[in-house]
XYZ file of C-alpha atoms in Angstrom:
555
model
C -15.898 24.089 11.155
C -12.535 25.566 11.922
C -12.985 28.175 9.400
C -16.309 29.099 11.201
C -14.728 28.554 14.741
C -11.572 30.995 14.126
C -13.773 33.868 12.221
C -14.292 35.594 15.622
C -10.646 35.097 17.439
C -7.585 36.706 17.818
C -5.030 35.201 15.509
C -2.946 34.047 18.705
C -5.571 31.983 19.718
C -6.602 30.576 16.187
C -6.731 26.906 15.728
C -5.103 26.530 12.346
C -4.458 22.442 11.756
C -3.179 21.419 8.054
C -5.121 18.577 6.536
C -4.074 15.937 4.057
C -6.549 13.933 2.550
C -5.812 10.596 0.220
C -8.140 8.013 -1.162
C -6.074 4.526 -1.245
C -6.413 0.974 0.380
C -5.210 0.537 3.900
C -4.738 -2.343 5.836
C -5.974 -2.273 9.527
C -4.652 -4.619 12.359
C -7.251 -6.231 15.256
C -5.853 -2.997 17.331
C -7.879 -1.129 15.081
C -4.465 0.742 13.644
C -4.215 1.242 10.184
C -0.942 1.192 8.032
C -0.220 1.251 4.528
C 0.182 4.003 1.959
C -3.135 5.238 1.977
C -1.980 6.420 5.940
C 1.333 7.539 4.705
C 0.682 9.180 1.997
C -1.827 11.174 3.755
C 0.386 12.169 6.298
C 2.895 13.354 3.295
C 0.691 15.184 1.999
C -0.441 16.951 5.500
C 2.890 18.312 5.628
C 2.552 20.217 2.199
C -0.188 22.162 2.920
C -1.039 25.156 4.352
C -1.515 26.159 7.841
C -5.260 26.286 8.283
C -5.511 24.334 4.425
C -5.815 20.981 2.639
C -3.755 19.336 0.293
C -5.413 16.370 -1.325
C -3.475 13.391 -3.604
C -4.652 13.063 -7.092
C -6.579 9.745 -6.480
C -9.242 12.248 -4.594
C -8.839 15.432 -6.896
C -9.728 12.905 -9.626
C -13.126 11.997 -7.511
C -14.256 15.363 -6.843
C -13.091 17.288 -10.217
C -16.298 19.615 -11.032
C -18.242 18.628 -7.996
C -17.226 20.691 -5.375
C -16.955 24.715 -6.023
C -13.485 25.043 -4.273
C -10.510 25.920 -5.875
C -7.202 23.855 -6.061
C -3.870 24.273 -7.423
C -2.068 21.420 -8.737
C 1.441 21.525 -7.464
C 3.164 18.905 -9.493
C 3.919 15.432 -8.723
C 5.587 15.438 -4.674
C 8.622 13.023 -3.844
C 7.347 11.930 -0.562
C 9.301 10.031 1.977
C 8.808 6.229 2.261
C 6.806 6.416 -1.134
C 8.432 4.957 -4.025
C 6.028 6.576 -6.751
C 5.715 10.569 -6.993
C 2.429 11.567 -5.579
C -0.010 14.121 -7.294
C -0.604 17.162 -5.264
C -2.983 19.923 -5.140
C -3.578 22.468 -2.726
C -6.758 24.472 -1.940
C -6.741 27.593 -2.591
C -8.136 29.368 0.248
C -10.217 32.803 -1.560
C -12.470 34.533 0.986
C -15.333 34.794 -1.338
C -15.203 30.742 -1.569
C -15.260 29.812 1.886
C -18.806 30.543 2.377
C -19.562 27.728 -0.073
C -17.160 25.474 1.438
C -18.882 25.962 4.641
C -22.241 24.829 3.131
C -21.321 21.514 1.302
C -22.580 18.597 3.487
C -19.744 16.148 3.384
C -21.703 13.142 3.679
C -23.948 14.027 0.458
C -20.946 14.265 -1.390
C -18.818 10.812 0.164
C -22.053 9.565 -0.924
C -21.788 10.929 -4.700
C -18.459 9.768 -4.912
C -19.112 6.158 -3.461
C -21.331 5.621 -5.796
C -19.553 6.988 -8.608
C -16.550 5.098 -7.696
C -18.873 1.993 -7.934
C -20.159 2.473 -10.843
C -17.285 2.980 -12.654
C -15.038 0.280 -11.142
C -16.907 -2.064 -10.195
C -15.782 -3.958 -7.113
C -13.263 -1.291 -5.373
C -12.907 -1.158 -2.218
C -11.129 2.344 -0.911
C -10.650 4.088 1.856
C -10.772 8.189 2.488
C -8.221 9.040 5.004
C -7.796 12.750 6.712
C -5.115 13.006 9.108
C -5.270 16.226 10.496
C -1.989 17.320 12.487
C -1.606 20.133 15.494
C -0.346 18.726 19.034
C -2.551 15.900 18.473
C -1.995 14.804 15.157
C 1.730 15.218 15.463
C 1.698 13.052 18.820
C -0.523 10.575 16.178
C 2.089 10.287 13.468
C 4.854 9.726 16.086
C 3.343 6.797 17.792
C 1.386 5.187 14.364
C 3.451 2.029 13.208
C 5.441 2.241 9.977
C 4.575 0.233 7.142
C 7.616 -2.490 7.630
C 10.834 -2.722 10.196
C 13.418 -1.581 7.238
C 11.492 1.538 6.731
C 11.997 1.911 10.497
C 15.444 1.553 10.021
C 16.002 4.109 6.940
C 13.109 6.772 8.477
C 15.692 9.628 8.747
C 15.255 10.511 5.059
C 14.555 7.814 3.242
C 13.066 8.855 -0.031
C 11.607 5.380 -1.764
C 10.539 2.513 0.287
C 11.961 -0.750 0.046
C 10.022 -3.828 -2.245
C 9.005 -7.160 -0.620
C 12.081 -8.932 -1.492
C 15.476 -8.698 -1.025
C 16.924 -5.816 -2.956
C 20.718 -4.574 -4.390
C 22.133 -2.091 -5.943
C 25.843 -3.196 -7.546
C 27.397 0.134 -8.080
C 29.980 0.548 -10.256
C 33.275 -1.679 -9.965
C 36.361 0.590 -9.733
C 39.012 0.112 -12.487
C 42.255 -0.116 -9.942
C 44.246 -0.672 -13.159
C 47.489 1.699 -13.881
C 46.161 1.898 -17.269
C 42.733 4.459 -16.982
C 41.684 3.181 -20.400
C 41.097 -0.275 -18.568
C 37.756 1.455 -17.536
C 35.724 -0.070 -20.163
C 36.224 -3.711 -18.501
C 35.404 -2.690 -14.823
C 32.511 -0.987 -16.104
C 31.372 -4.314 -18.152
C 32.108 -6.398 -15.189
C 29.291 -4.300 -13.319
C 26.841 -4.694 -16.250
C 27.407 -8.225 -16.054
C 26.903 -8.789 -12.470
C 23.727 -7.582 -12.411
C 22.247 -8.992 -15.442
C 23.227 -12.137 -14.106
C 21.657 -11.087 -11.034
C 18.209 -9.627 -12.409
C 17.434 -12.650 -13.718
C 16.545 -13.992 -10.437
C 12.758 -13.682 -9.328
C 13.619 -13.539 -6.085
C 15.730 -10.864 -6.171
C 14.993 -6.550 -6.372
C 17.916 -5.586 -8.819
C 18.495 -1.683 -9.656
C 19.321 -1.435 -13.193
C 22.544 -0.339 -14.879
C 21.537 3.709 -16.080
C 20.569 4.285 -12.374
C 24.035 2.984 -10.606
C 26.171 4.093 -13.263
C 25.005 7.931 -12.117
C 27.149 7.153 -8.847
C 30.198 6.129 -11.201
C 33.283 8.136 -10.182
C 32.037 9.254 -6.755
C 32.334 8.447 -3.526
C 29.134 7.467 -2.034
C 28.325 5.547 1.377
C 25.930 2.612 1.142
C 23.495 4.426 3.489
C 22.942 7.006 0.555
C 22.572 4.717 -2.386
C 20.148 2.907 -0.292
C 17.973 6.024 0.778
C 17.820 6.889 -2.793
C 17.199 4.205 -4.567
C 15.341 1.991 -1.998
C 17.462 -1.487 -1.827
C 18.762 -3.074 1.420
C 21.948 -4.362 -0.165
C 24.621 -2.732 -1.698
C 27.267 -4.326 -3.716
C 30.821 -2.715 -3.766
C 34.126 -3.800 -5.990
C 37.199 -3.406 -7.957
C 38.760 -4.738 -10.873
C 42.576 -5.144 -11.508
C 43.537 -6.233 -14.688
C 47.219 -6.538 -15.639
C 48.055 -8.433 -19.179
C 46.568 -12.127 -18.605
C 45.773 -11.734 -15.019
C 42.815 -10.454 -12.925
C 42.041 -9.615 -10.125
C 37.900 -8.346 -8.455
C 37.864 -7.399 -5.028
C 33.524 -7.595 -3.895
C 31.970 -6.591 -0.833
C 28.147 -7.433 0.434
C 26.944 -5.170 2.698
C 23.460 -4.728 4.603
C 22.943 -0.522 4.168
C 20.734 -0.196 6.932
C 23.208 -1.221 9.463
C 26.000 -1.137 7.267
C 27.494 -4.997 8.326
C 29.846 -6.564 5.903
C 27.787 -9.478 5.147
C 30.939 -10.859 3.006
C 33.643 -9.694 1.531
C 36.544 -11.567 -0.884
C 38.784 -11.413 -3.480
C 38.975 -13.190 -6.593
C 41.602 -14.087 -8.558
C 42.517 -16.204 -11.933
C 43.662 -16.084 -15.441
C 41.750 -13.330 -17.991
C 40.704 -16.336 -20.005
C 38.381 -17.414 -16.701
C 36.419 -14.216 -16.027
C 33.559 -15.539 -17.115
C 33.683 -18.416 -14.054
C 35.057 -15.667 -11.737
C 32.168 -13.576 -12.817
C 29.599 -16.616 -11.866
C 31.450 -17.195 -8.679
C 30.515 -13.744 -7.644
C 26.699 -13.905 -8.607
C 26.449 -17.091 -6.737
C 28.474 -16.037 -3.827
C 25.485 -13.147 -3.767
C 22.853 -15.617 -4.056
C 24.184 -18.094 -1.111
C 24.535 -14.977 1.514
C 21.257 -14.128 0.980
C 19.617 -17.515 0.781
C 17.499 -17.341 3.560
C 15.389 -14.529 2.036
C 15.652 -15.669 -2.219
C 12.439 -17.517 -3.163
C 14.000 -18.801 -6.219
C 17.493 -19.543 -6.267
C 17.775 -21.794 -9.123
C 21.447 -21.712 -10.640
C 20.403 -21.413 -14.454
C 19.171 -17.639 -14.027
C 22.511 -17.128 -12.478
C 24.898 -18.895 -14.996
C 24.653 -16.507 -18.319
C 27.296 -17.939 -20.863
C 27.718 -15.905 -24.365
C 31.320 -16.511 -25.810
C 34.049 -18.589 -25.192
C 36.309 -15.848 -26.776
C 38.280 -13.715 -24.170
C 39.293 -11.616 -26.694
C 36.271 -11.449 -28.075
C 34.583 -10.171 -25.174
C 36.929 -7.365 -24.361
C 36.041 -5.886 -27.302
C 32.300 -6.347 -27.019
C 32.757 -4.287 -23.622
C 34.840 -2.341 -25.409
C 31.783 -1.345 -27.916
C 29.426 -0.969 -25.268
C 31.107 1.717 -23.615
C 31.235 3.629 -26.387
C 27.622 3.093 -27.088
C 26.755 4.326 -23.921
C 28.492 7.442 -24.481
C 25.455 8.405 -27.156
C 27.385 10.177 -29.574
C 27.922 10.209 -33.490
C 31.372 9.791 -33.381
C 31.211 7.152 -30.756
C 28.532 5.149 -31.927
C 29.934 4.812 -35.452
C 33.358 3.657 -33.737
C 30.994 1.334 -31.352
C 29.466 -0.298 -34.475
C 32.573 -1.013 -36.143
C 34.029 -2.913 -32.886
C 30.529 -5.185 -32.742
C 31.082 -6.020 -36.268
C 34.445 -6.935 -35.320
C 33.256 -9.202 -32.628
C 30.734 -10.790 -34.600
C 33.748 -12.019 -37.308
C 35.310 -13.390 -34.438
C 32.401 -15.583 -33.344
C 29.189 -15.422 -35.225
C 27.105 -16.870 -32.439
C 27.468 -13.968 -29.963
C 23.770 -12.882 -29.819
C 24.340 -9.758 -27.718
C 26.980 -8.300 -30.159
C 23.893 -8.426 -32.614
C 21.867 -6.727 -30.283
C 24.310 -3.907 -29.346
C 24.872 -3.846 -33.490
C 21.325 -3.496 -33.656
C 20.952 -0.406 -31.173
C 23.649 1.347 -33.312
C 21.503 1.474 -36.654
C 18.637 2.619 -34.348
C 20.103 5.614 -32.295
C 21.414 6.743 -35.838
C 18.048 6.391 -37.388
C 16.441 8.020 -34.823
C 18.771 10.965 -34.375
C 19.462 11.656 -37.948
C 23.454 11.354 -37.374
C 24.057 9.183 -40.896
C 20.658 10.667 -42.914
C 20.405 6.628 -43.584
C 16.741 6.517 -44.244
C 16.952 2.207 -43.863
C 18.799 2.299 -40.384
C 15.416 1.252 -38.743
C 15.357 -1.725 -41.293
C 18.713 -3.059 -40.808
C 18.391 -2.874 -37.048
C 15.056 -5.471 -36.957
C 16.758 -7.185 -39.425
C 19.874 -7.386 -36.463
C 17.223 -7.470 -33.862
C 16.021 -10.636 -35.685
C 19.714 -12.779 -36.036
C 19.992 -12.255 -32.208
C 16.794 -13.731 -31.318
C 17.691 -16.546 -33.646
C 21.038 -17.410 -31.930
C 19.564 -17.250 -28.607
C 15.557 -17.085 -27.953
C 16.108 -16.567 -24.157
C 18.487 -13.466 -24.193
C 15.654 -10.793 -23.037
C 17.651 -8.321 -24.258
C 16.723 -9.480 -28.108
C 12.945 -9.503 -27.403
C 13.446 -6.114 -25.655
C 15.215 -4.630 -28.383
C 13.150 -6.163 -31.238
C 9.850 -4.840 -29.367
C 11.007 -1.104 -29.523
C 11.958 -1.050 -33.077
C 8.918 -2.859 -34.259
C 6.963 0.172 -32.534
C 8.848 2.327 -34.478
C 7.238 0.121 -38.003
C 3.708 1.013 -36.034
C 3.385 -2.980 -35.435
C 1.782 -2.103 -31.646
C 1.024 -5.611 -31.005
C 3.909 -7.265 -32.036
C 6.093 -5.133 -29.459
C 4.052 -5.505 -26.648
C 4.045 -9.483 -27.027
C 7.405 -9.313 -27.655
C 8.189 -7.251 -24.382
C 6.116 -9.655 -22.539
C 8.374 -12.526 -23.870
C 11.484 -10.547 -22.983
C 10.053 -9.297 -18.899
C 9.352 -13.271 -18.794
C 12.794 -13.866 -19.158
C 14.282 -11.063 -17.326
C 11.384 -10.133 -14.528
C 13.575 -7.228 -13.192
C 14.699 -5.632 -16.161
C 13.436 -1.534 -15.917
C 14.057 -1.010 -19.442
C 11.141 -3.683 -20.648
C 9.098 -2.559 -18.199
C 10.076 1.529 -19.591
C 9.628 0.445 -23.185
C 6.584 -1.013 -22.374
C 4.863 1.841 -21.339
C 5.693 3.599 -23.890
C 4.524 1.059 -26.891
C 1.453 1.473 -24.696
C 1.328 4.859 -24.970
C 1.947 4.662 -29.020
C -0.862 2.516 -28.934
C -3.518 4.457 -27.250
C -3.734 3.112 -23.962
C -1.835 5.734 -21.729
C -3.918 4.695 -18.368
C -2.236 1.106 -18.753
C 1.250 2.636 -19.206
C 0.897 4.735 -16.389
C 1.342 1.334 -14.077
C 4.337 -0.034 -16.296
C 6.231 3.478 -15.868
C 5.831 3.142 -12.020
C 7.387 -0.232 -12.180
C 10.241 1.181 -14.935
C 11.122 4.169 -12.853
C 11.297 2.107 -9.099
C 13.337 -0.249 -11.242
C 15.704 2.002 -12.437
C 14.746 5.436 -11.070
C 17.520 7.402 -12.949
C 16.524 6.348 -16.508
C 15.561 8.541 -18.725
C 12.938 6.540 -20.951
C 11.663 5.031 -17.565
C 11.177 8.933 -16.540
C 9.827 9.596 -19.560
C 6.832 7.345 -19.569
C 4.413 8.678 -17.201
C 5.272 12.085 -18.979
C 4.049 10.890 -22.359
C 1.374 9.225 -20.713
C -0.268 12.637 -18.944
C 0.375 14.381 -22.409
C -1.949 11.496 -24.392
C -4.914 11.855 -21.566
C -4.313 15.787 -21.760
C -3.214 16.743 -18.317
C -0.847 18.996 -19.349
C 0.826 20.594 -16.589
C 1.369 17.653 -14.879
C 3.621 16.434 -18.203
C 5.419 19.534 -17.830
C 6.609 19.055 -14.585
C 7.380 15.247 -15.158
C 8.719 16.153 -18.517
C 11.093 18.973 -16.365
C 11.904 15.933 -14.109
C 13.125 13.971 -17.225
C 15.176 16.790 -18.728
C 16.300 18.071 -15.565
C 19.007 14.662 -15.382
C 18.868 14.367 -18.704
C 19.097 17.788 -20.918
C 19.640 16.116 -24.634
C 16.764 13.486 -24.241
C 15.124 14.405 -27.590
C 11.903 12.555 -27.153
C 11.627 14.877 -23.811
C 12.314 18.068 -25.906
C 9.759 17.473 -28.519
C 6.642 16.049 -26.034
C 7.663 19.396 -24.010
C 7.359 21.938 -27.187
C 3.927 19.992 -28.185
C 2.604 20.204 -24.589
C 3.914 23.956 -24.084
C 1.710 24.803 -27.268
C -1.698 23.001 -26.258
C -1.444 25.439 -23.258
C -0.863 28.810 -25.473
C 3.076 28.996 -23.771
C 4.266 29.942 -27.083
C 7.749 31.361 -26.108
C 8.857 28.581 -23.953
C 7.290 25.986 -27.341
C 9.214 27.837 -29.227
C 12.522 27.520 -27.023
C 12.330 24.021 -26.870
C 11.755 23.202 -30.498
C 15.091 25.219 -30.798
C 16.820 22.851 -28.230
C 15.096 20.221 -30.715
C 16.792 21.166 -33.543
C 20.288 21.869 -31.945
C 20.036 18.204 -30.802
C 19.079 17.008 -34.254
C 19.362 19.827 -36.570
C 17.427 17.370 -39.472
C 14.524 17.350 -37.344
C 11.694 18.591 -39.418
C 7.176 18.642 -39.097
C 7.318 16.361 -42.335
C 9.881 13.784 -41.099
C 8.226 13.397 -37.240
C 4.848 13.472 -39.175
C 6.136 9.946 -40.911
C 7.630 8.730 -38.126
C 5.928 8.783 -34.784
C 3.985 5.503 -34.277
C 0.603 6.423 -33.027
C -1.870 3.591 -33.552
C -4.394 6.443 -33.279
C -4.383 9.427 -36.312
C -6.418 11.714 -33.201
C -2.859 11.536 -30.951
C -0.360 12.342 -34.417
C -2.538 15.014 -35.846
C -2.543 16.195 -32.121
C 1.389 15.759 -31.584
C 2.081 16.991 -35.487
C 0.020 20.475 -34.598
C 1.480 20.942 -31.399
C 5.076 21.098 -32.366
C 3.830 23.314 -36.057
C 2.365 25.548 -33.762
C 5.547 25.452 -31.566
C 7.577 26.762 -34.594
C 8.810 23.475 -36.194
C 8.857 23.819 -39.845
């Protein structure tokens, strides 16, 4: 109608309003205002389009796909403000010779065709179609509507993900205040520790390790970690360790108004870090008491050795693992063996040990064809030691998707999020043995989860990437697949789903570019050997994957 309105004016006097549309639930108060993220999300998505145009979410573009003669350009996925998940976008294309058939749809007819499509394919789903439509009017709208809680209030100037329903920390990384830089390693494991301890609570939103540890070495203010990673409470510290002494300075603070809700120091002998540690988790748990639905001590308490020595040089090994090279990982391995002799009943040594033989498998860096073996095998010794450390079921599930036993991993990954309900990794890995085993729509839901867990992880980023490959929406993989490789430039898995999806769409110079990245990441790399390998459940998906990257250029 404004279309037909404007045809006739002057451009000055044109009524030109942008229009987002979204199709989501909404809750609506006895006011009659409505809040939620069906409104915001909308309202996002209002601000992306076009004067005079539409921009619609994909939960609507996937109602109306090949019903309505329009034309709309997908965009890519949109970080939106006060969303935690990236939204699917597409604008419409306004072309002249269209708008004439616009103008003639009747858009009840067609709420009508979708209703009752919707209906019949989901059954009992209730949603709601909201337009918010913004000039002087809509923008007065927007400014008085309520927000969807009083923290979002709070963070509105720029907040990029929304905070969950429960209390919710971030411990960044402890600073090593040692003289001696190569004391790193133990601040670093103090911070890994801290929040494992912490994850295990159910009442408690805990952002994992590979997200935090992207602030490590820079000087951040609370206010930012919390904008971009969407916790209330930020966790600061330091770690002084001088021969058989240290020391761990903590802080507490609320982000969005940046109080000091505690702050101490801790002292004591090396040989009681492991109490000083639990004193710090439950000092955590007691200032936020009022607002932790389960505070019960065991999920705080997390005792593996008795050993000091033997646990300085299981951190020692993990930071070396984490630094994901040959040399590193080989000197990594060596240090958990080492551990191990020392006491034969630390269970997470064996599943560190066990991550070793896998990243060399997988990358080819030893040529040791049983690596996969001898890490289940590992996998396997851990779990026996200690059937609660989630961390064993988690590992154990992603290298038994790697044998092609689909629904061994996923019960396995359900044993391990039982035990550790905030771990993003489980929830990453997940997706993706959901993904191996032909179910990409259920993924999608677990990669959401991974990725507001631990937005800065690559195999959390990854997921919804494979996911959009397997149910063949292409460009949308590229630009999550972009996202992935974009933080993390030597993620392999990224490089080969991108040269595979790059050839389905005829791109054949950038498929061929990326199965050259492939190769100088793992110059072993070969059709034949990914052709044995990758664990679809389905032969469709492989022969689909294996032509993709032969037609990329991979020999």
């Amino acid at each position: 109608e404004l279309l037909r309105g404007n045809r006739h004016l002057a451009d000055d006097r044109q009524m030109k309003f942008r229009i987002g549309i979204n199709l989501e639930d909404v809750i609506a108060r006895d006011d009659g205002t409505v809040y939620g993220d069906g409104v915001n999300i909308s309202a996002r998505l209002e601000s992306l389009a076009e004067p005079g145009g539409l921009c619609l979410s994909g939960t609507v573009y996937d109602q109306i796909e090949g019903k309505l003669s329009i034309g709309l350009k997908f965009i890519g996925e949109q970080t939106v403000k006060n969303i935690a998940r990236p939204v699917r976008a597409y604008q419409w294309e306004q072309e002249p010779g269209k708008i004439s058939a616009v103008l003639s749809v009747s858009a009840p007819s067609v709420v009508k065709e979708v209703e009752a499509k919707s209906l019949r394919k989901a059954g009992l789903v209730a949603l709601v179609a909201l337009i918010v439509a913004v000039g002087c009017a809509g923008a007065w709208w927007y400014s008085q509507g309520p927000s969807t809680s009083p923290t979002e209030i709070a963070l509105a100037n720029g907040t990029s993900l929304s905070l969950p329903d429960k209390p919710s920390i971030a411990v960044l990384p402890f600073v090593n205040m040692s003289e001696d830089p190569k004391q790193e390693y133990f601040s670093d494991g103090m911070t890994e520790d801290v929040i494992t301890r912490l994850s295990k609570l159910s009442g408690l939103f805990v952002i994992a390790r590979n997200s935090v540890f992207t602030y490590k070495g820079h000087a951040v203010k609370p206010q930012q970690v919390s904008k971009e990673l969407g916790v209330r409470y930020v966790l600061e510290g330091s770690v002084r360790k001088e021969k058989n002494r240290v020391r761990i300075t903590a802080q507490l603070i609320d982000a969005t108004t940046g109080y000091h809700l505690w702050a101490e120091n801790y002292d004591g002998e090396l040989k009681s870090i492991f109490t000083l540690q639990d004193q710090i988790a439950r000092k955590i748990v007691t200032a936020l008491a009022s607002k932790v639905t389960n505070t019960d001590q065991p999920g705080v308490k997390r005792q593996e050795t008795n050993n000091v020595e033997t646990y300085d040089l299981f951190l020692r090994g993990v930071a070396l693992f984490n630094e994901s090279r040959k040399d590193s990982n080989a000197t990594a391995r060596r240090l958990f063996e080492q551990v191990i002799g020392l006491d034969p009943n630390y269970a997470r040594a064996y599943t560190y040990l066990s991550y070793t033989y896998f990243v060399d498998w997988e990358f080819q860096w030893t040529g040791d064809a049983g690596g996969l073996d001898r890490a289940i095998e590992t996998d396997r010794k851990a779990i026996a030691l200690d059937d609660f450390m989630a961390e064993g079921h988690i590992g154990f599930d992603w290298h038994m998707v790697w044998k092609s036993q689909h629904d061994v991993a996923i019960a396995e990954l359900e044993r391990g999020l039982s035990l550790d309900p905030g771990s993003g990794r489980a929830y990453a890995l997940l997706s993706q043995a959901l993904n191996f085993a032909g179910r990409p729509e259920e993924a999608i839901g677990f990669s959401k989860r991974a990725m507001r867990l631990d937005p800065k992880y690559a195999p959390a980023l990854m997921g919804p990437a494979h996911s959009y490959y397997l149910l063949k929406r292409y460009e949308e993989a590229i630009v999550a697949l972009k996202n992935v490789l974009g933080r993390y430039p030597n993620f392999l898995p990224a490089r080969r789903l991108l040269a595979a999806t790059y050839a389905e769409l005829r791109r054949d110079r950038e498929a061929r570019a990326e199965v050259a990245e492939v190769l100088r990441i793992s110059p072993g790399a070969s059709l034949d050997l990914w052709r044995q390998r990758t664990p679809y459940k389905n032969t469709d998906d492989l022969e689909r994957f294996v032509t993709g990257l032969r037609n990329a250029g991979m020999k």
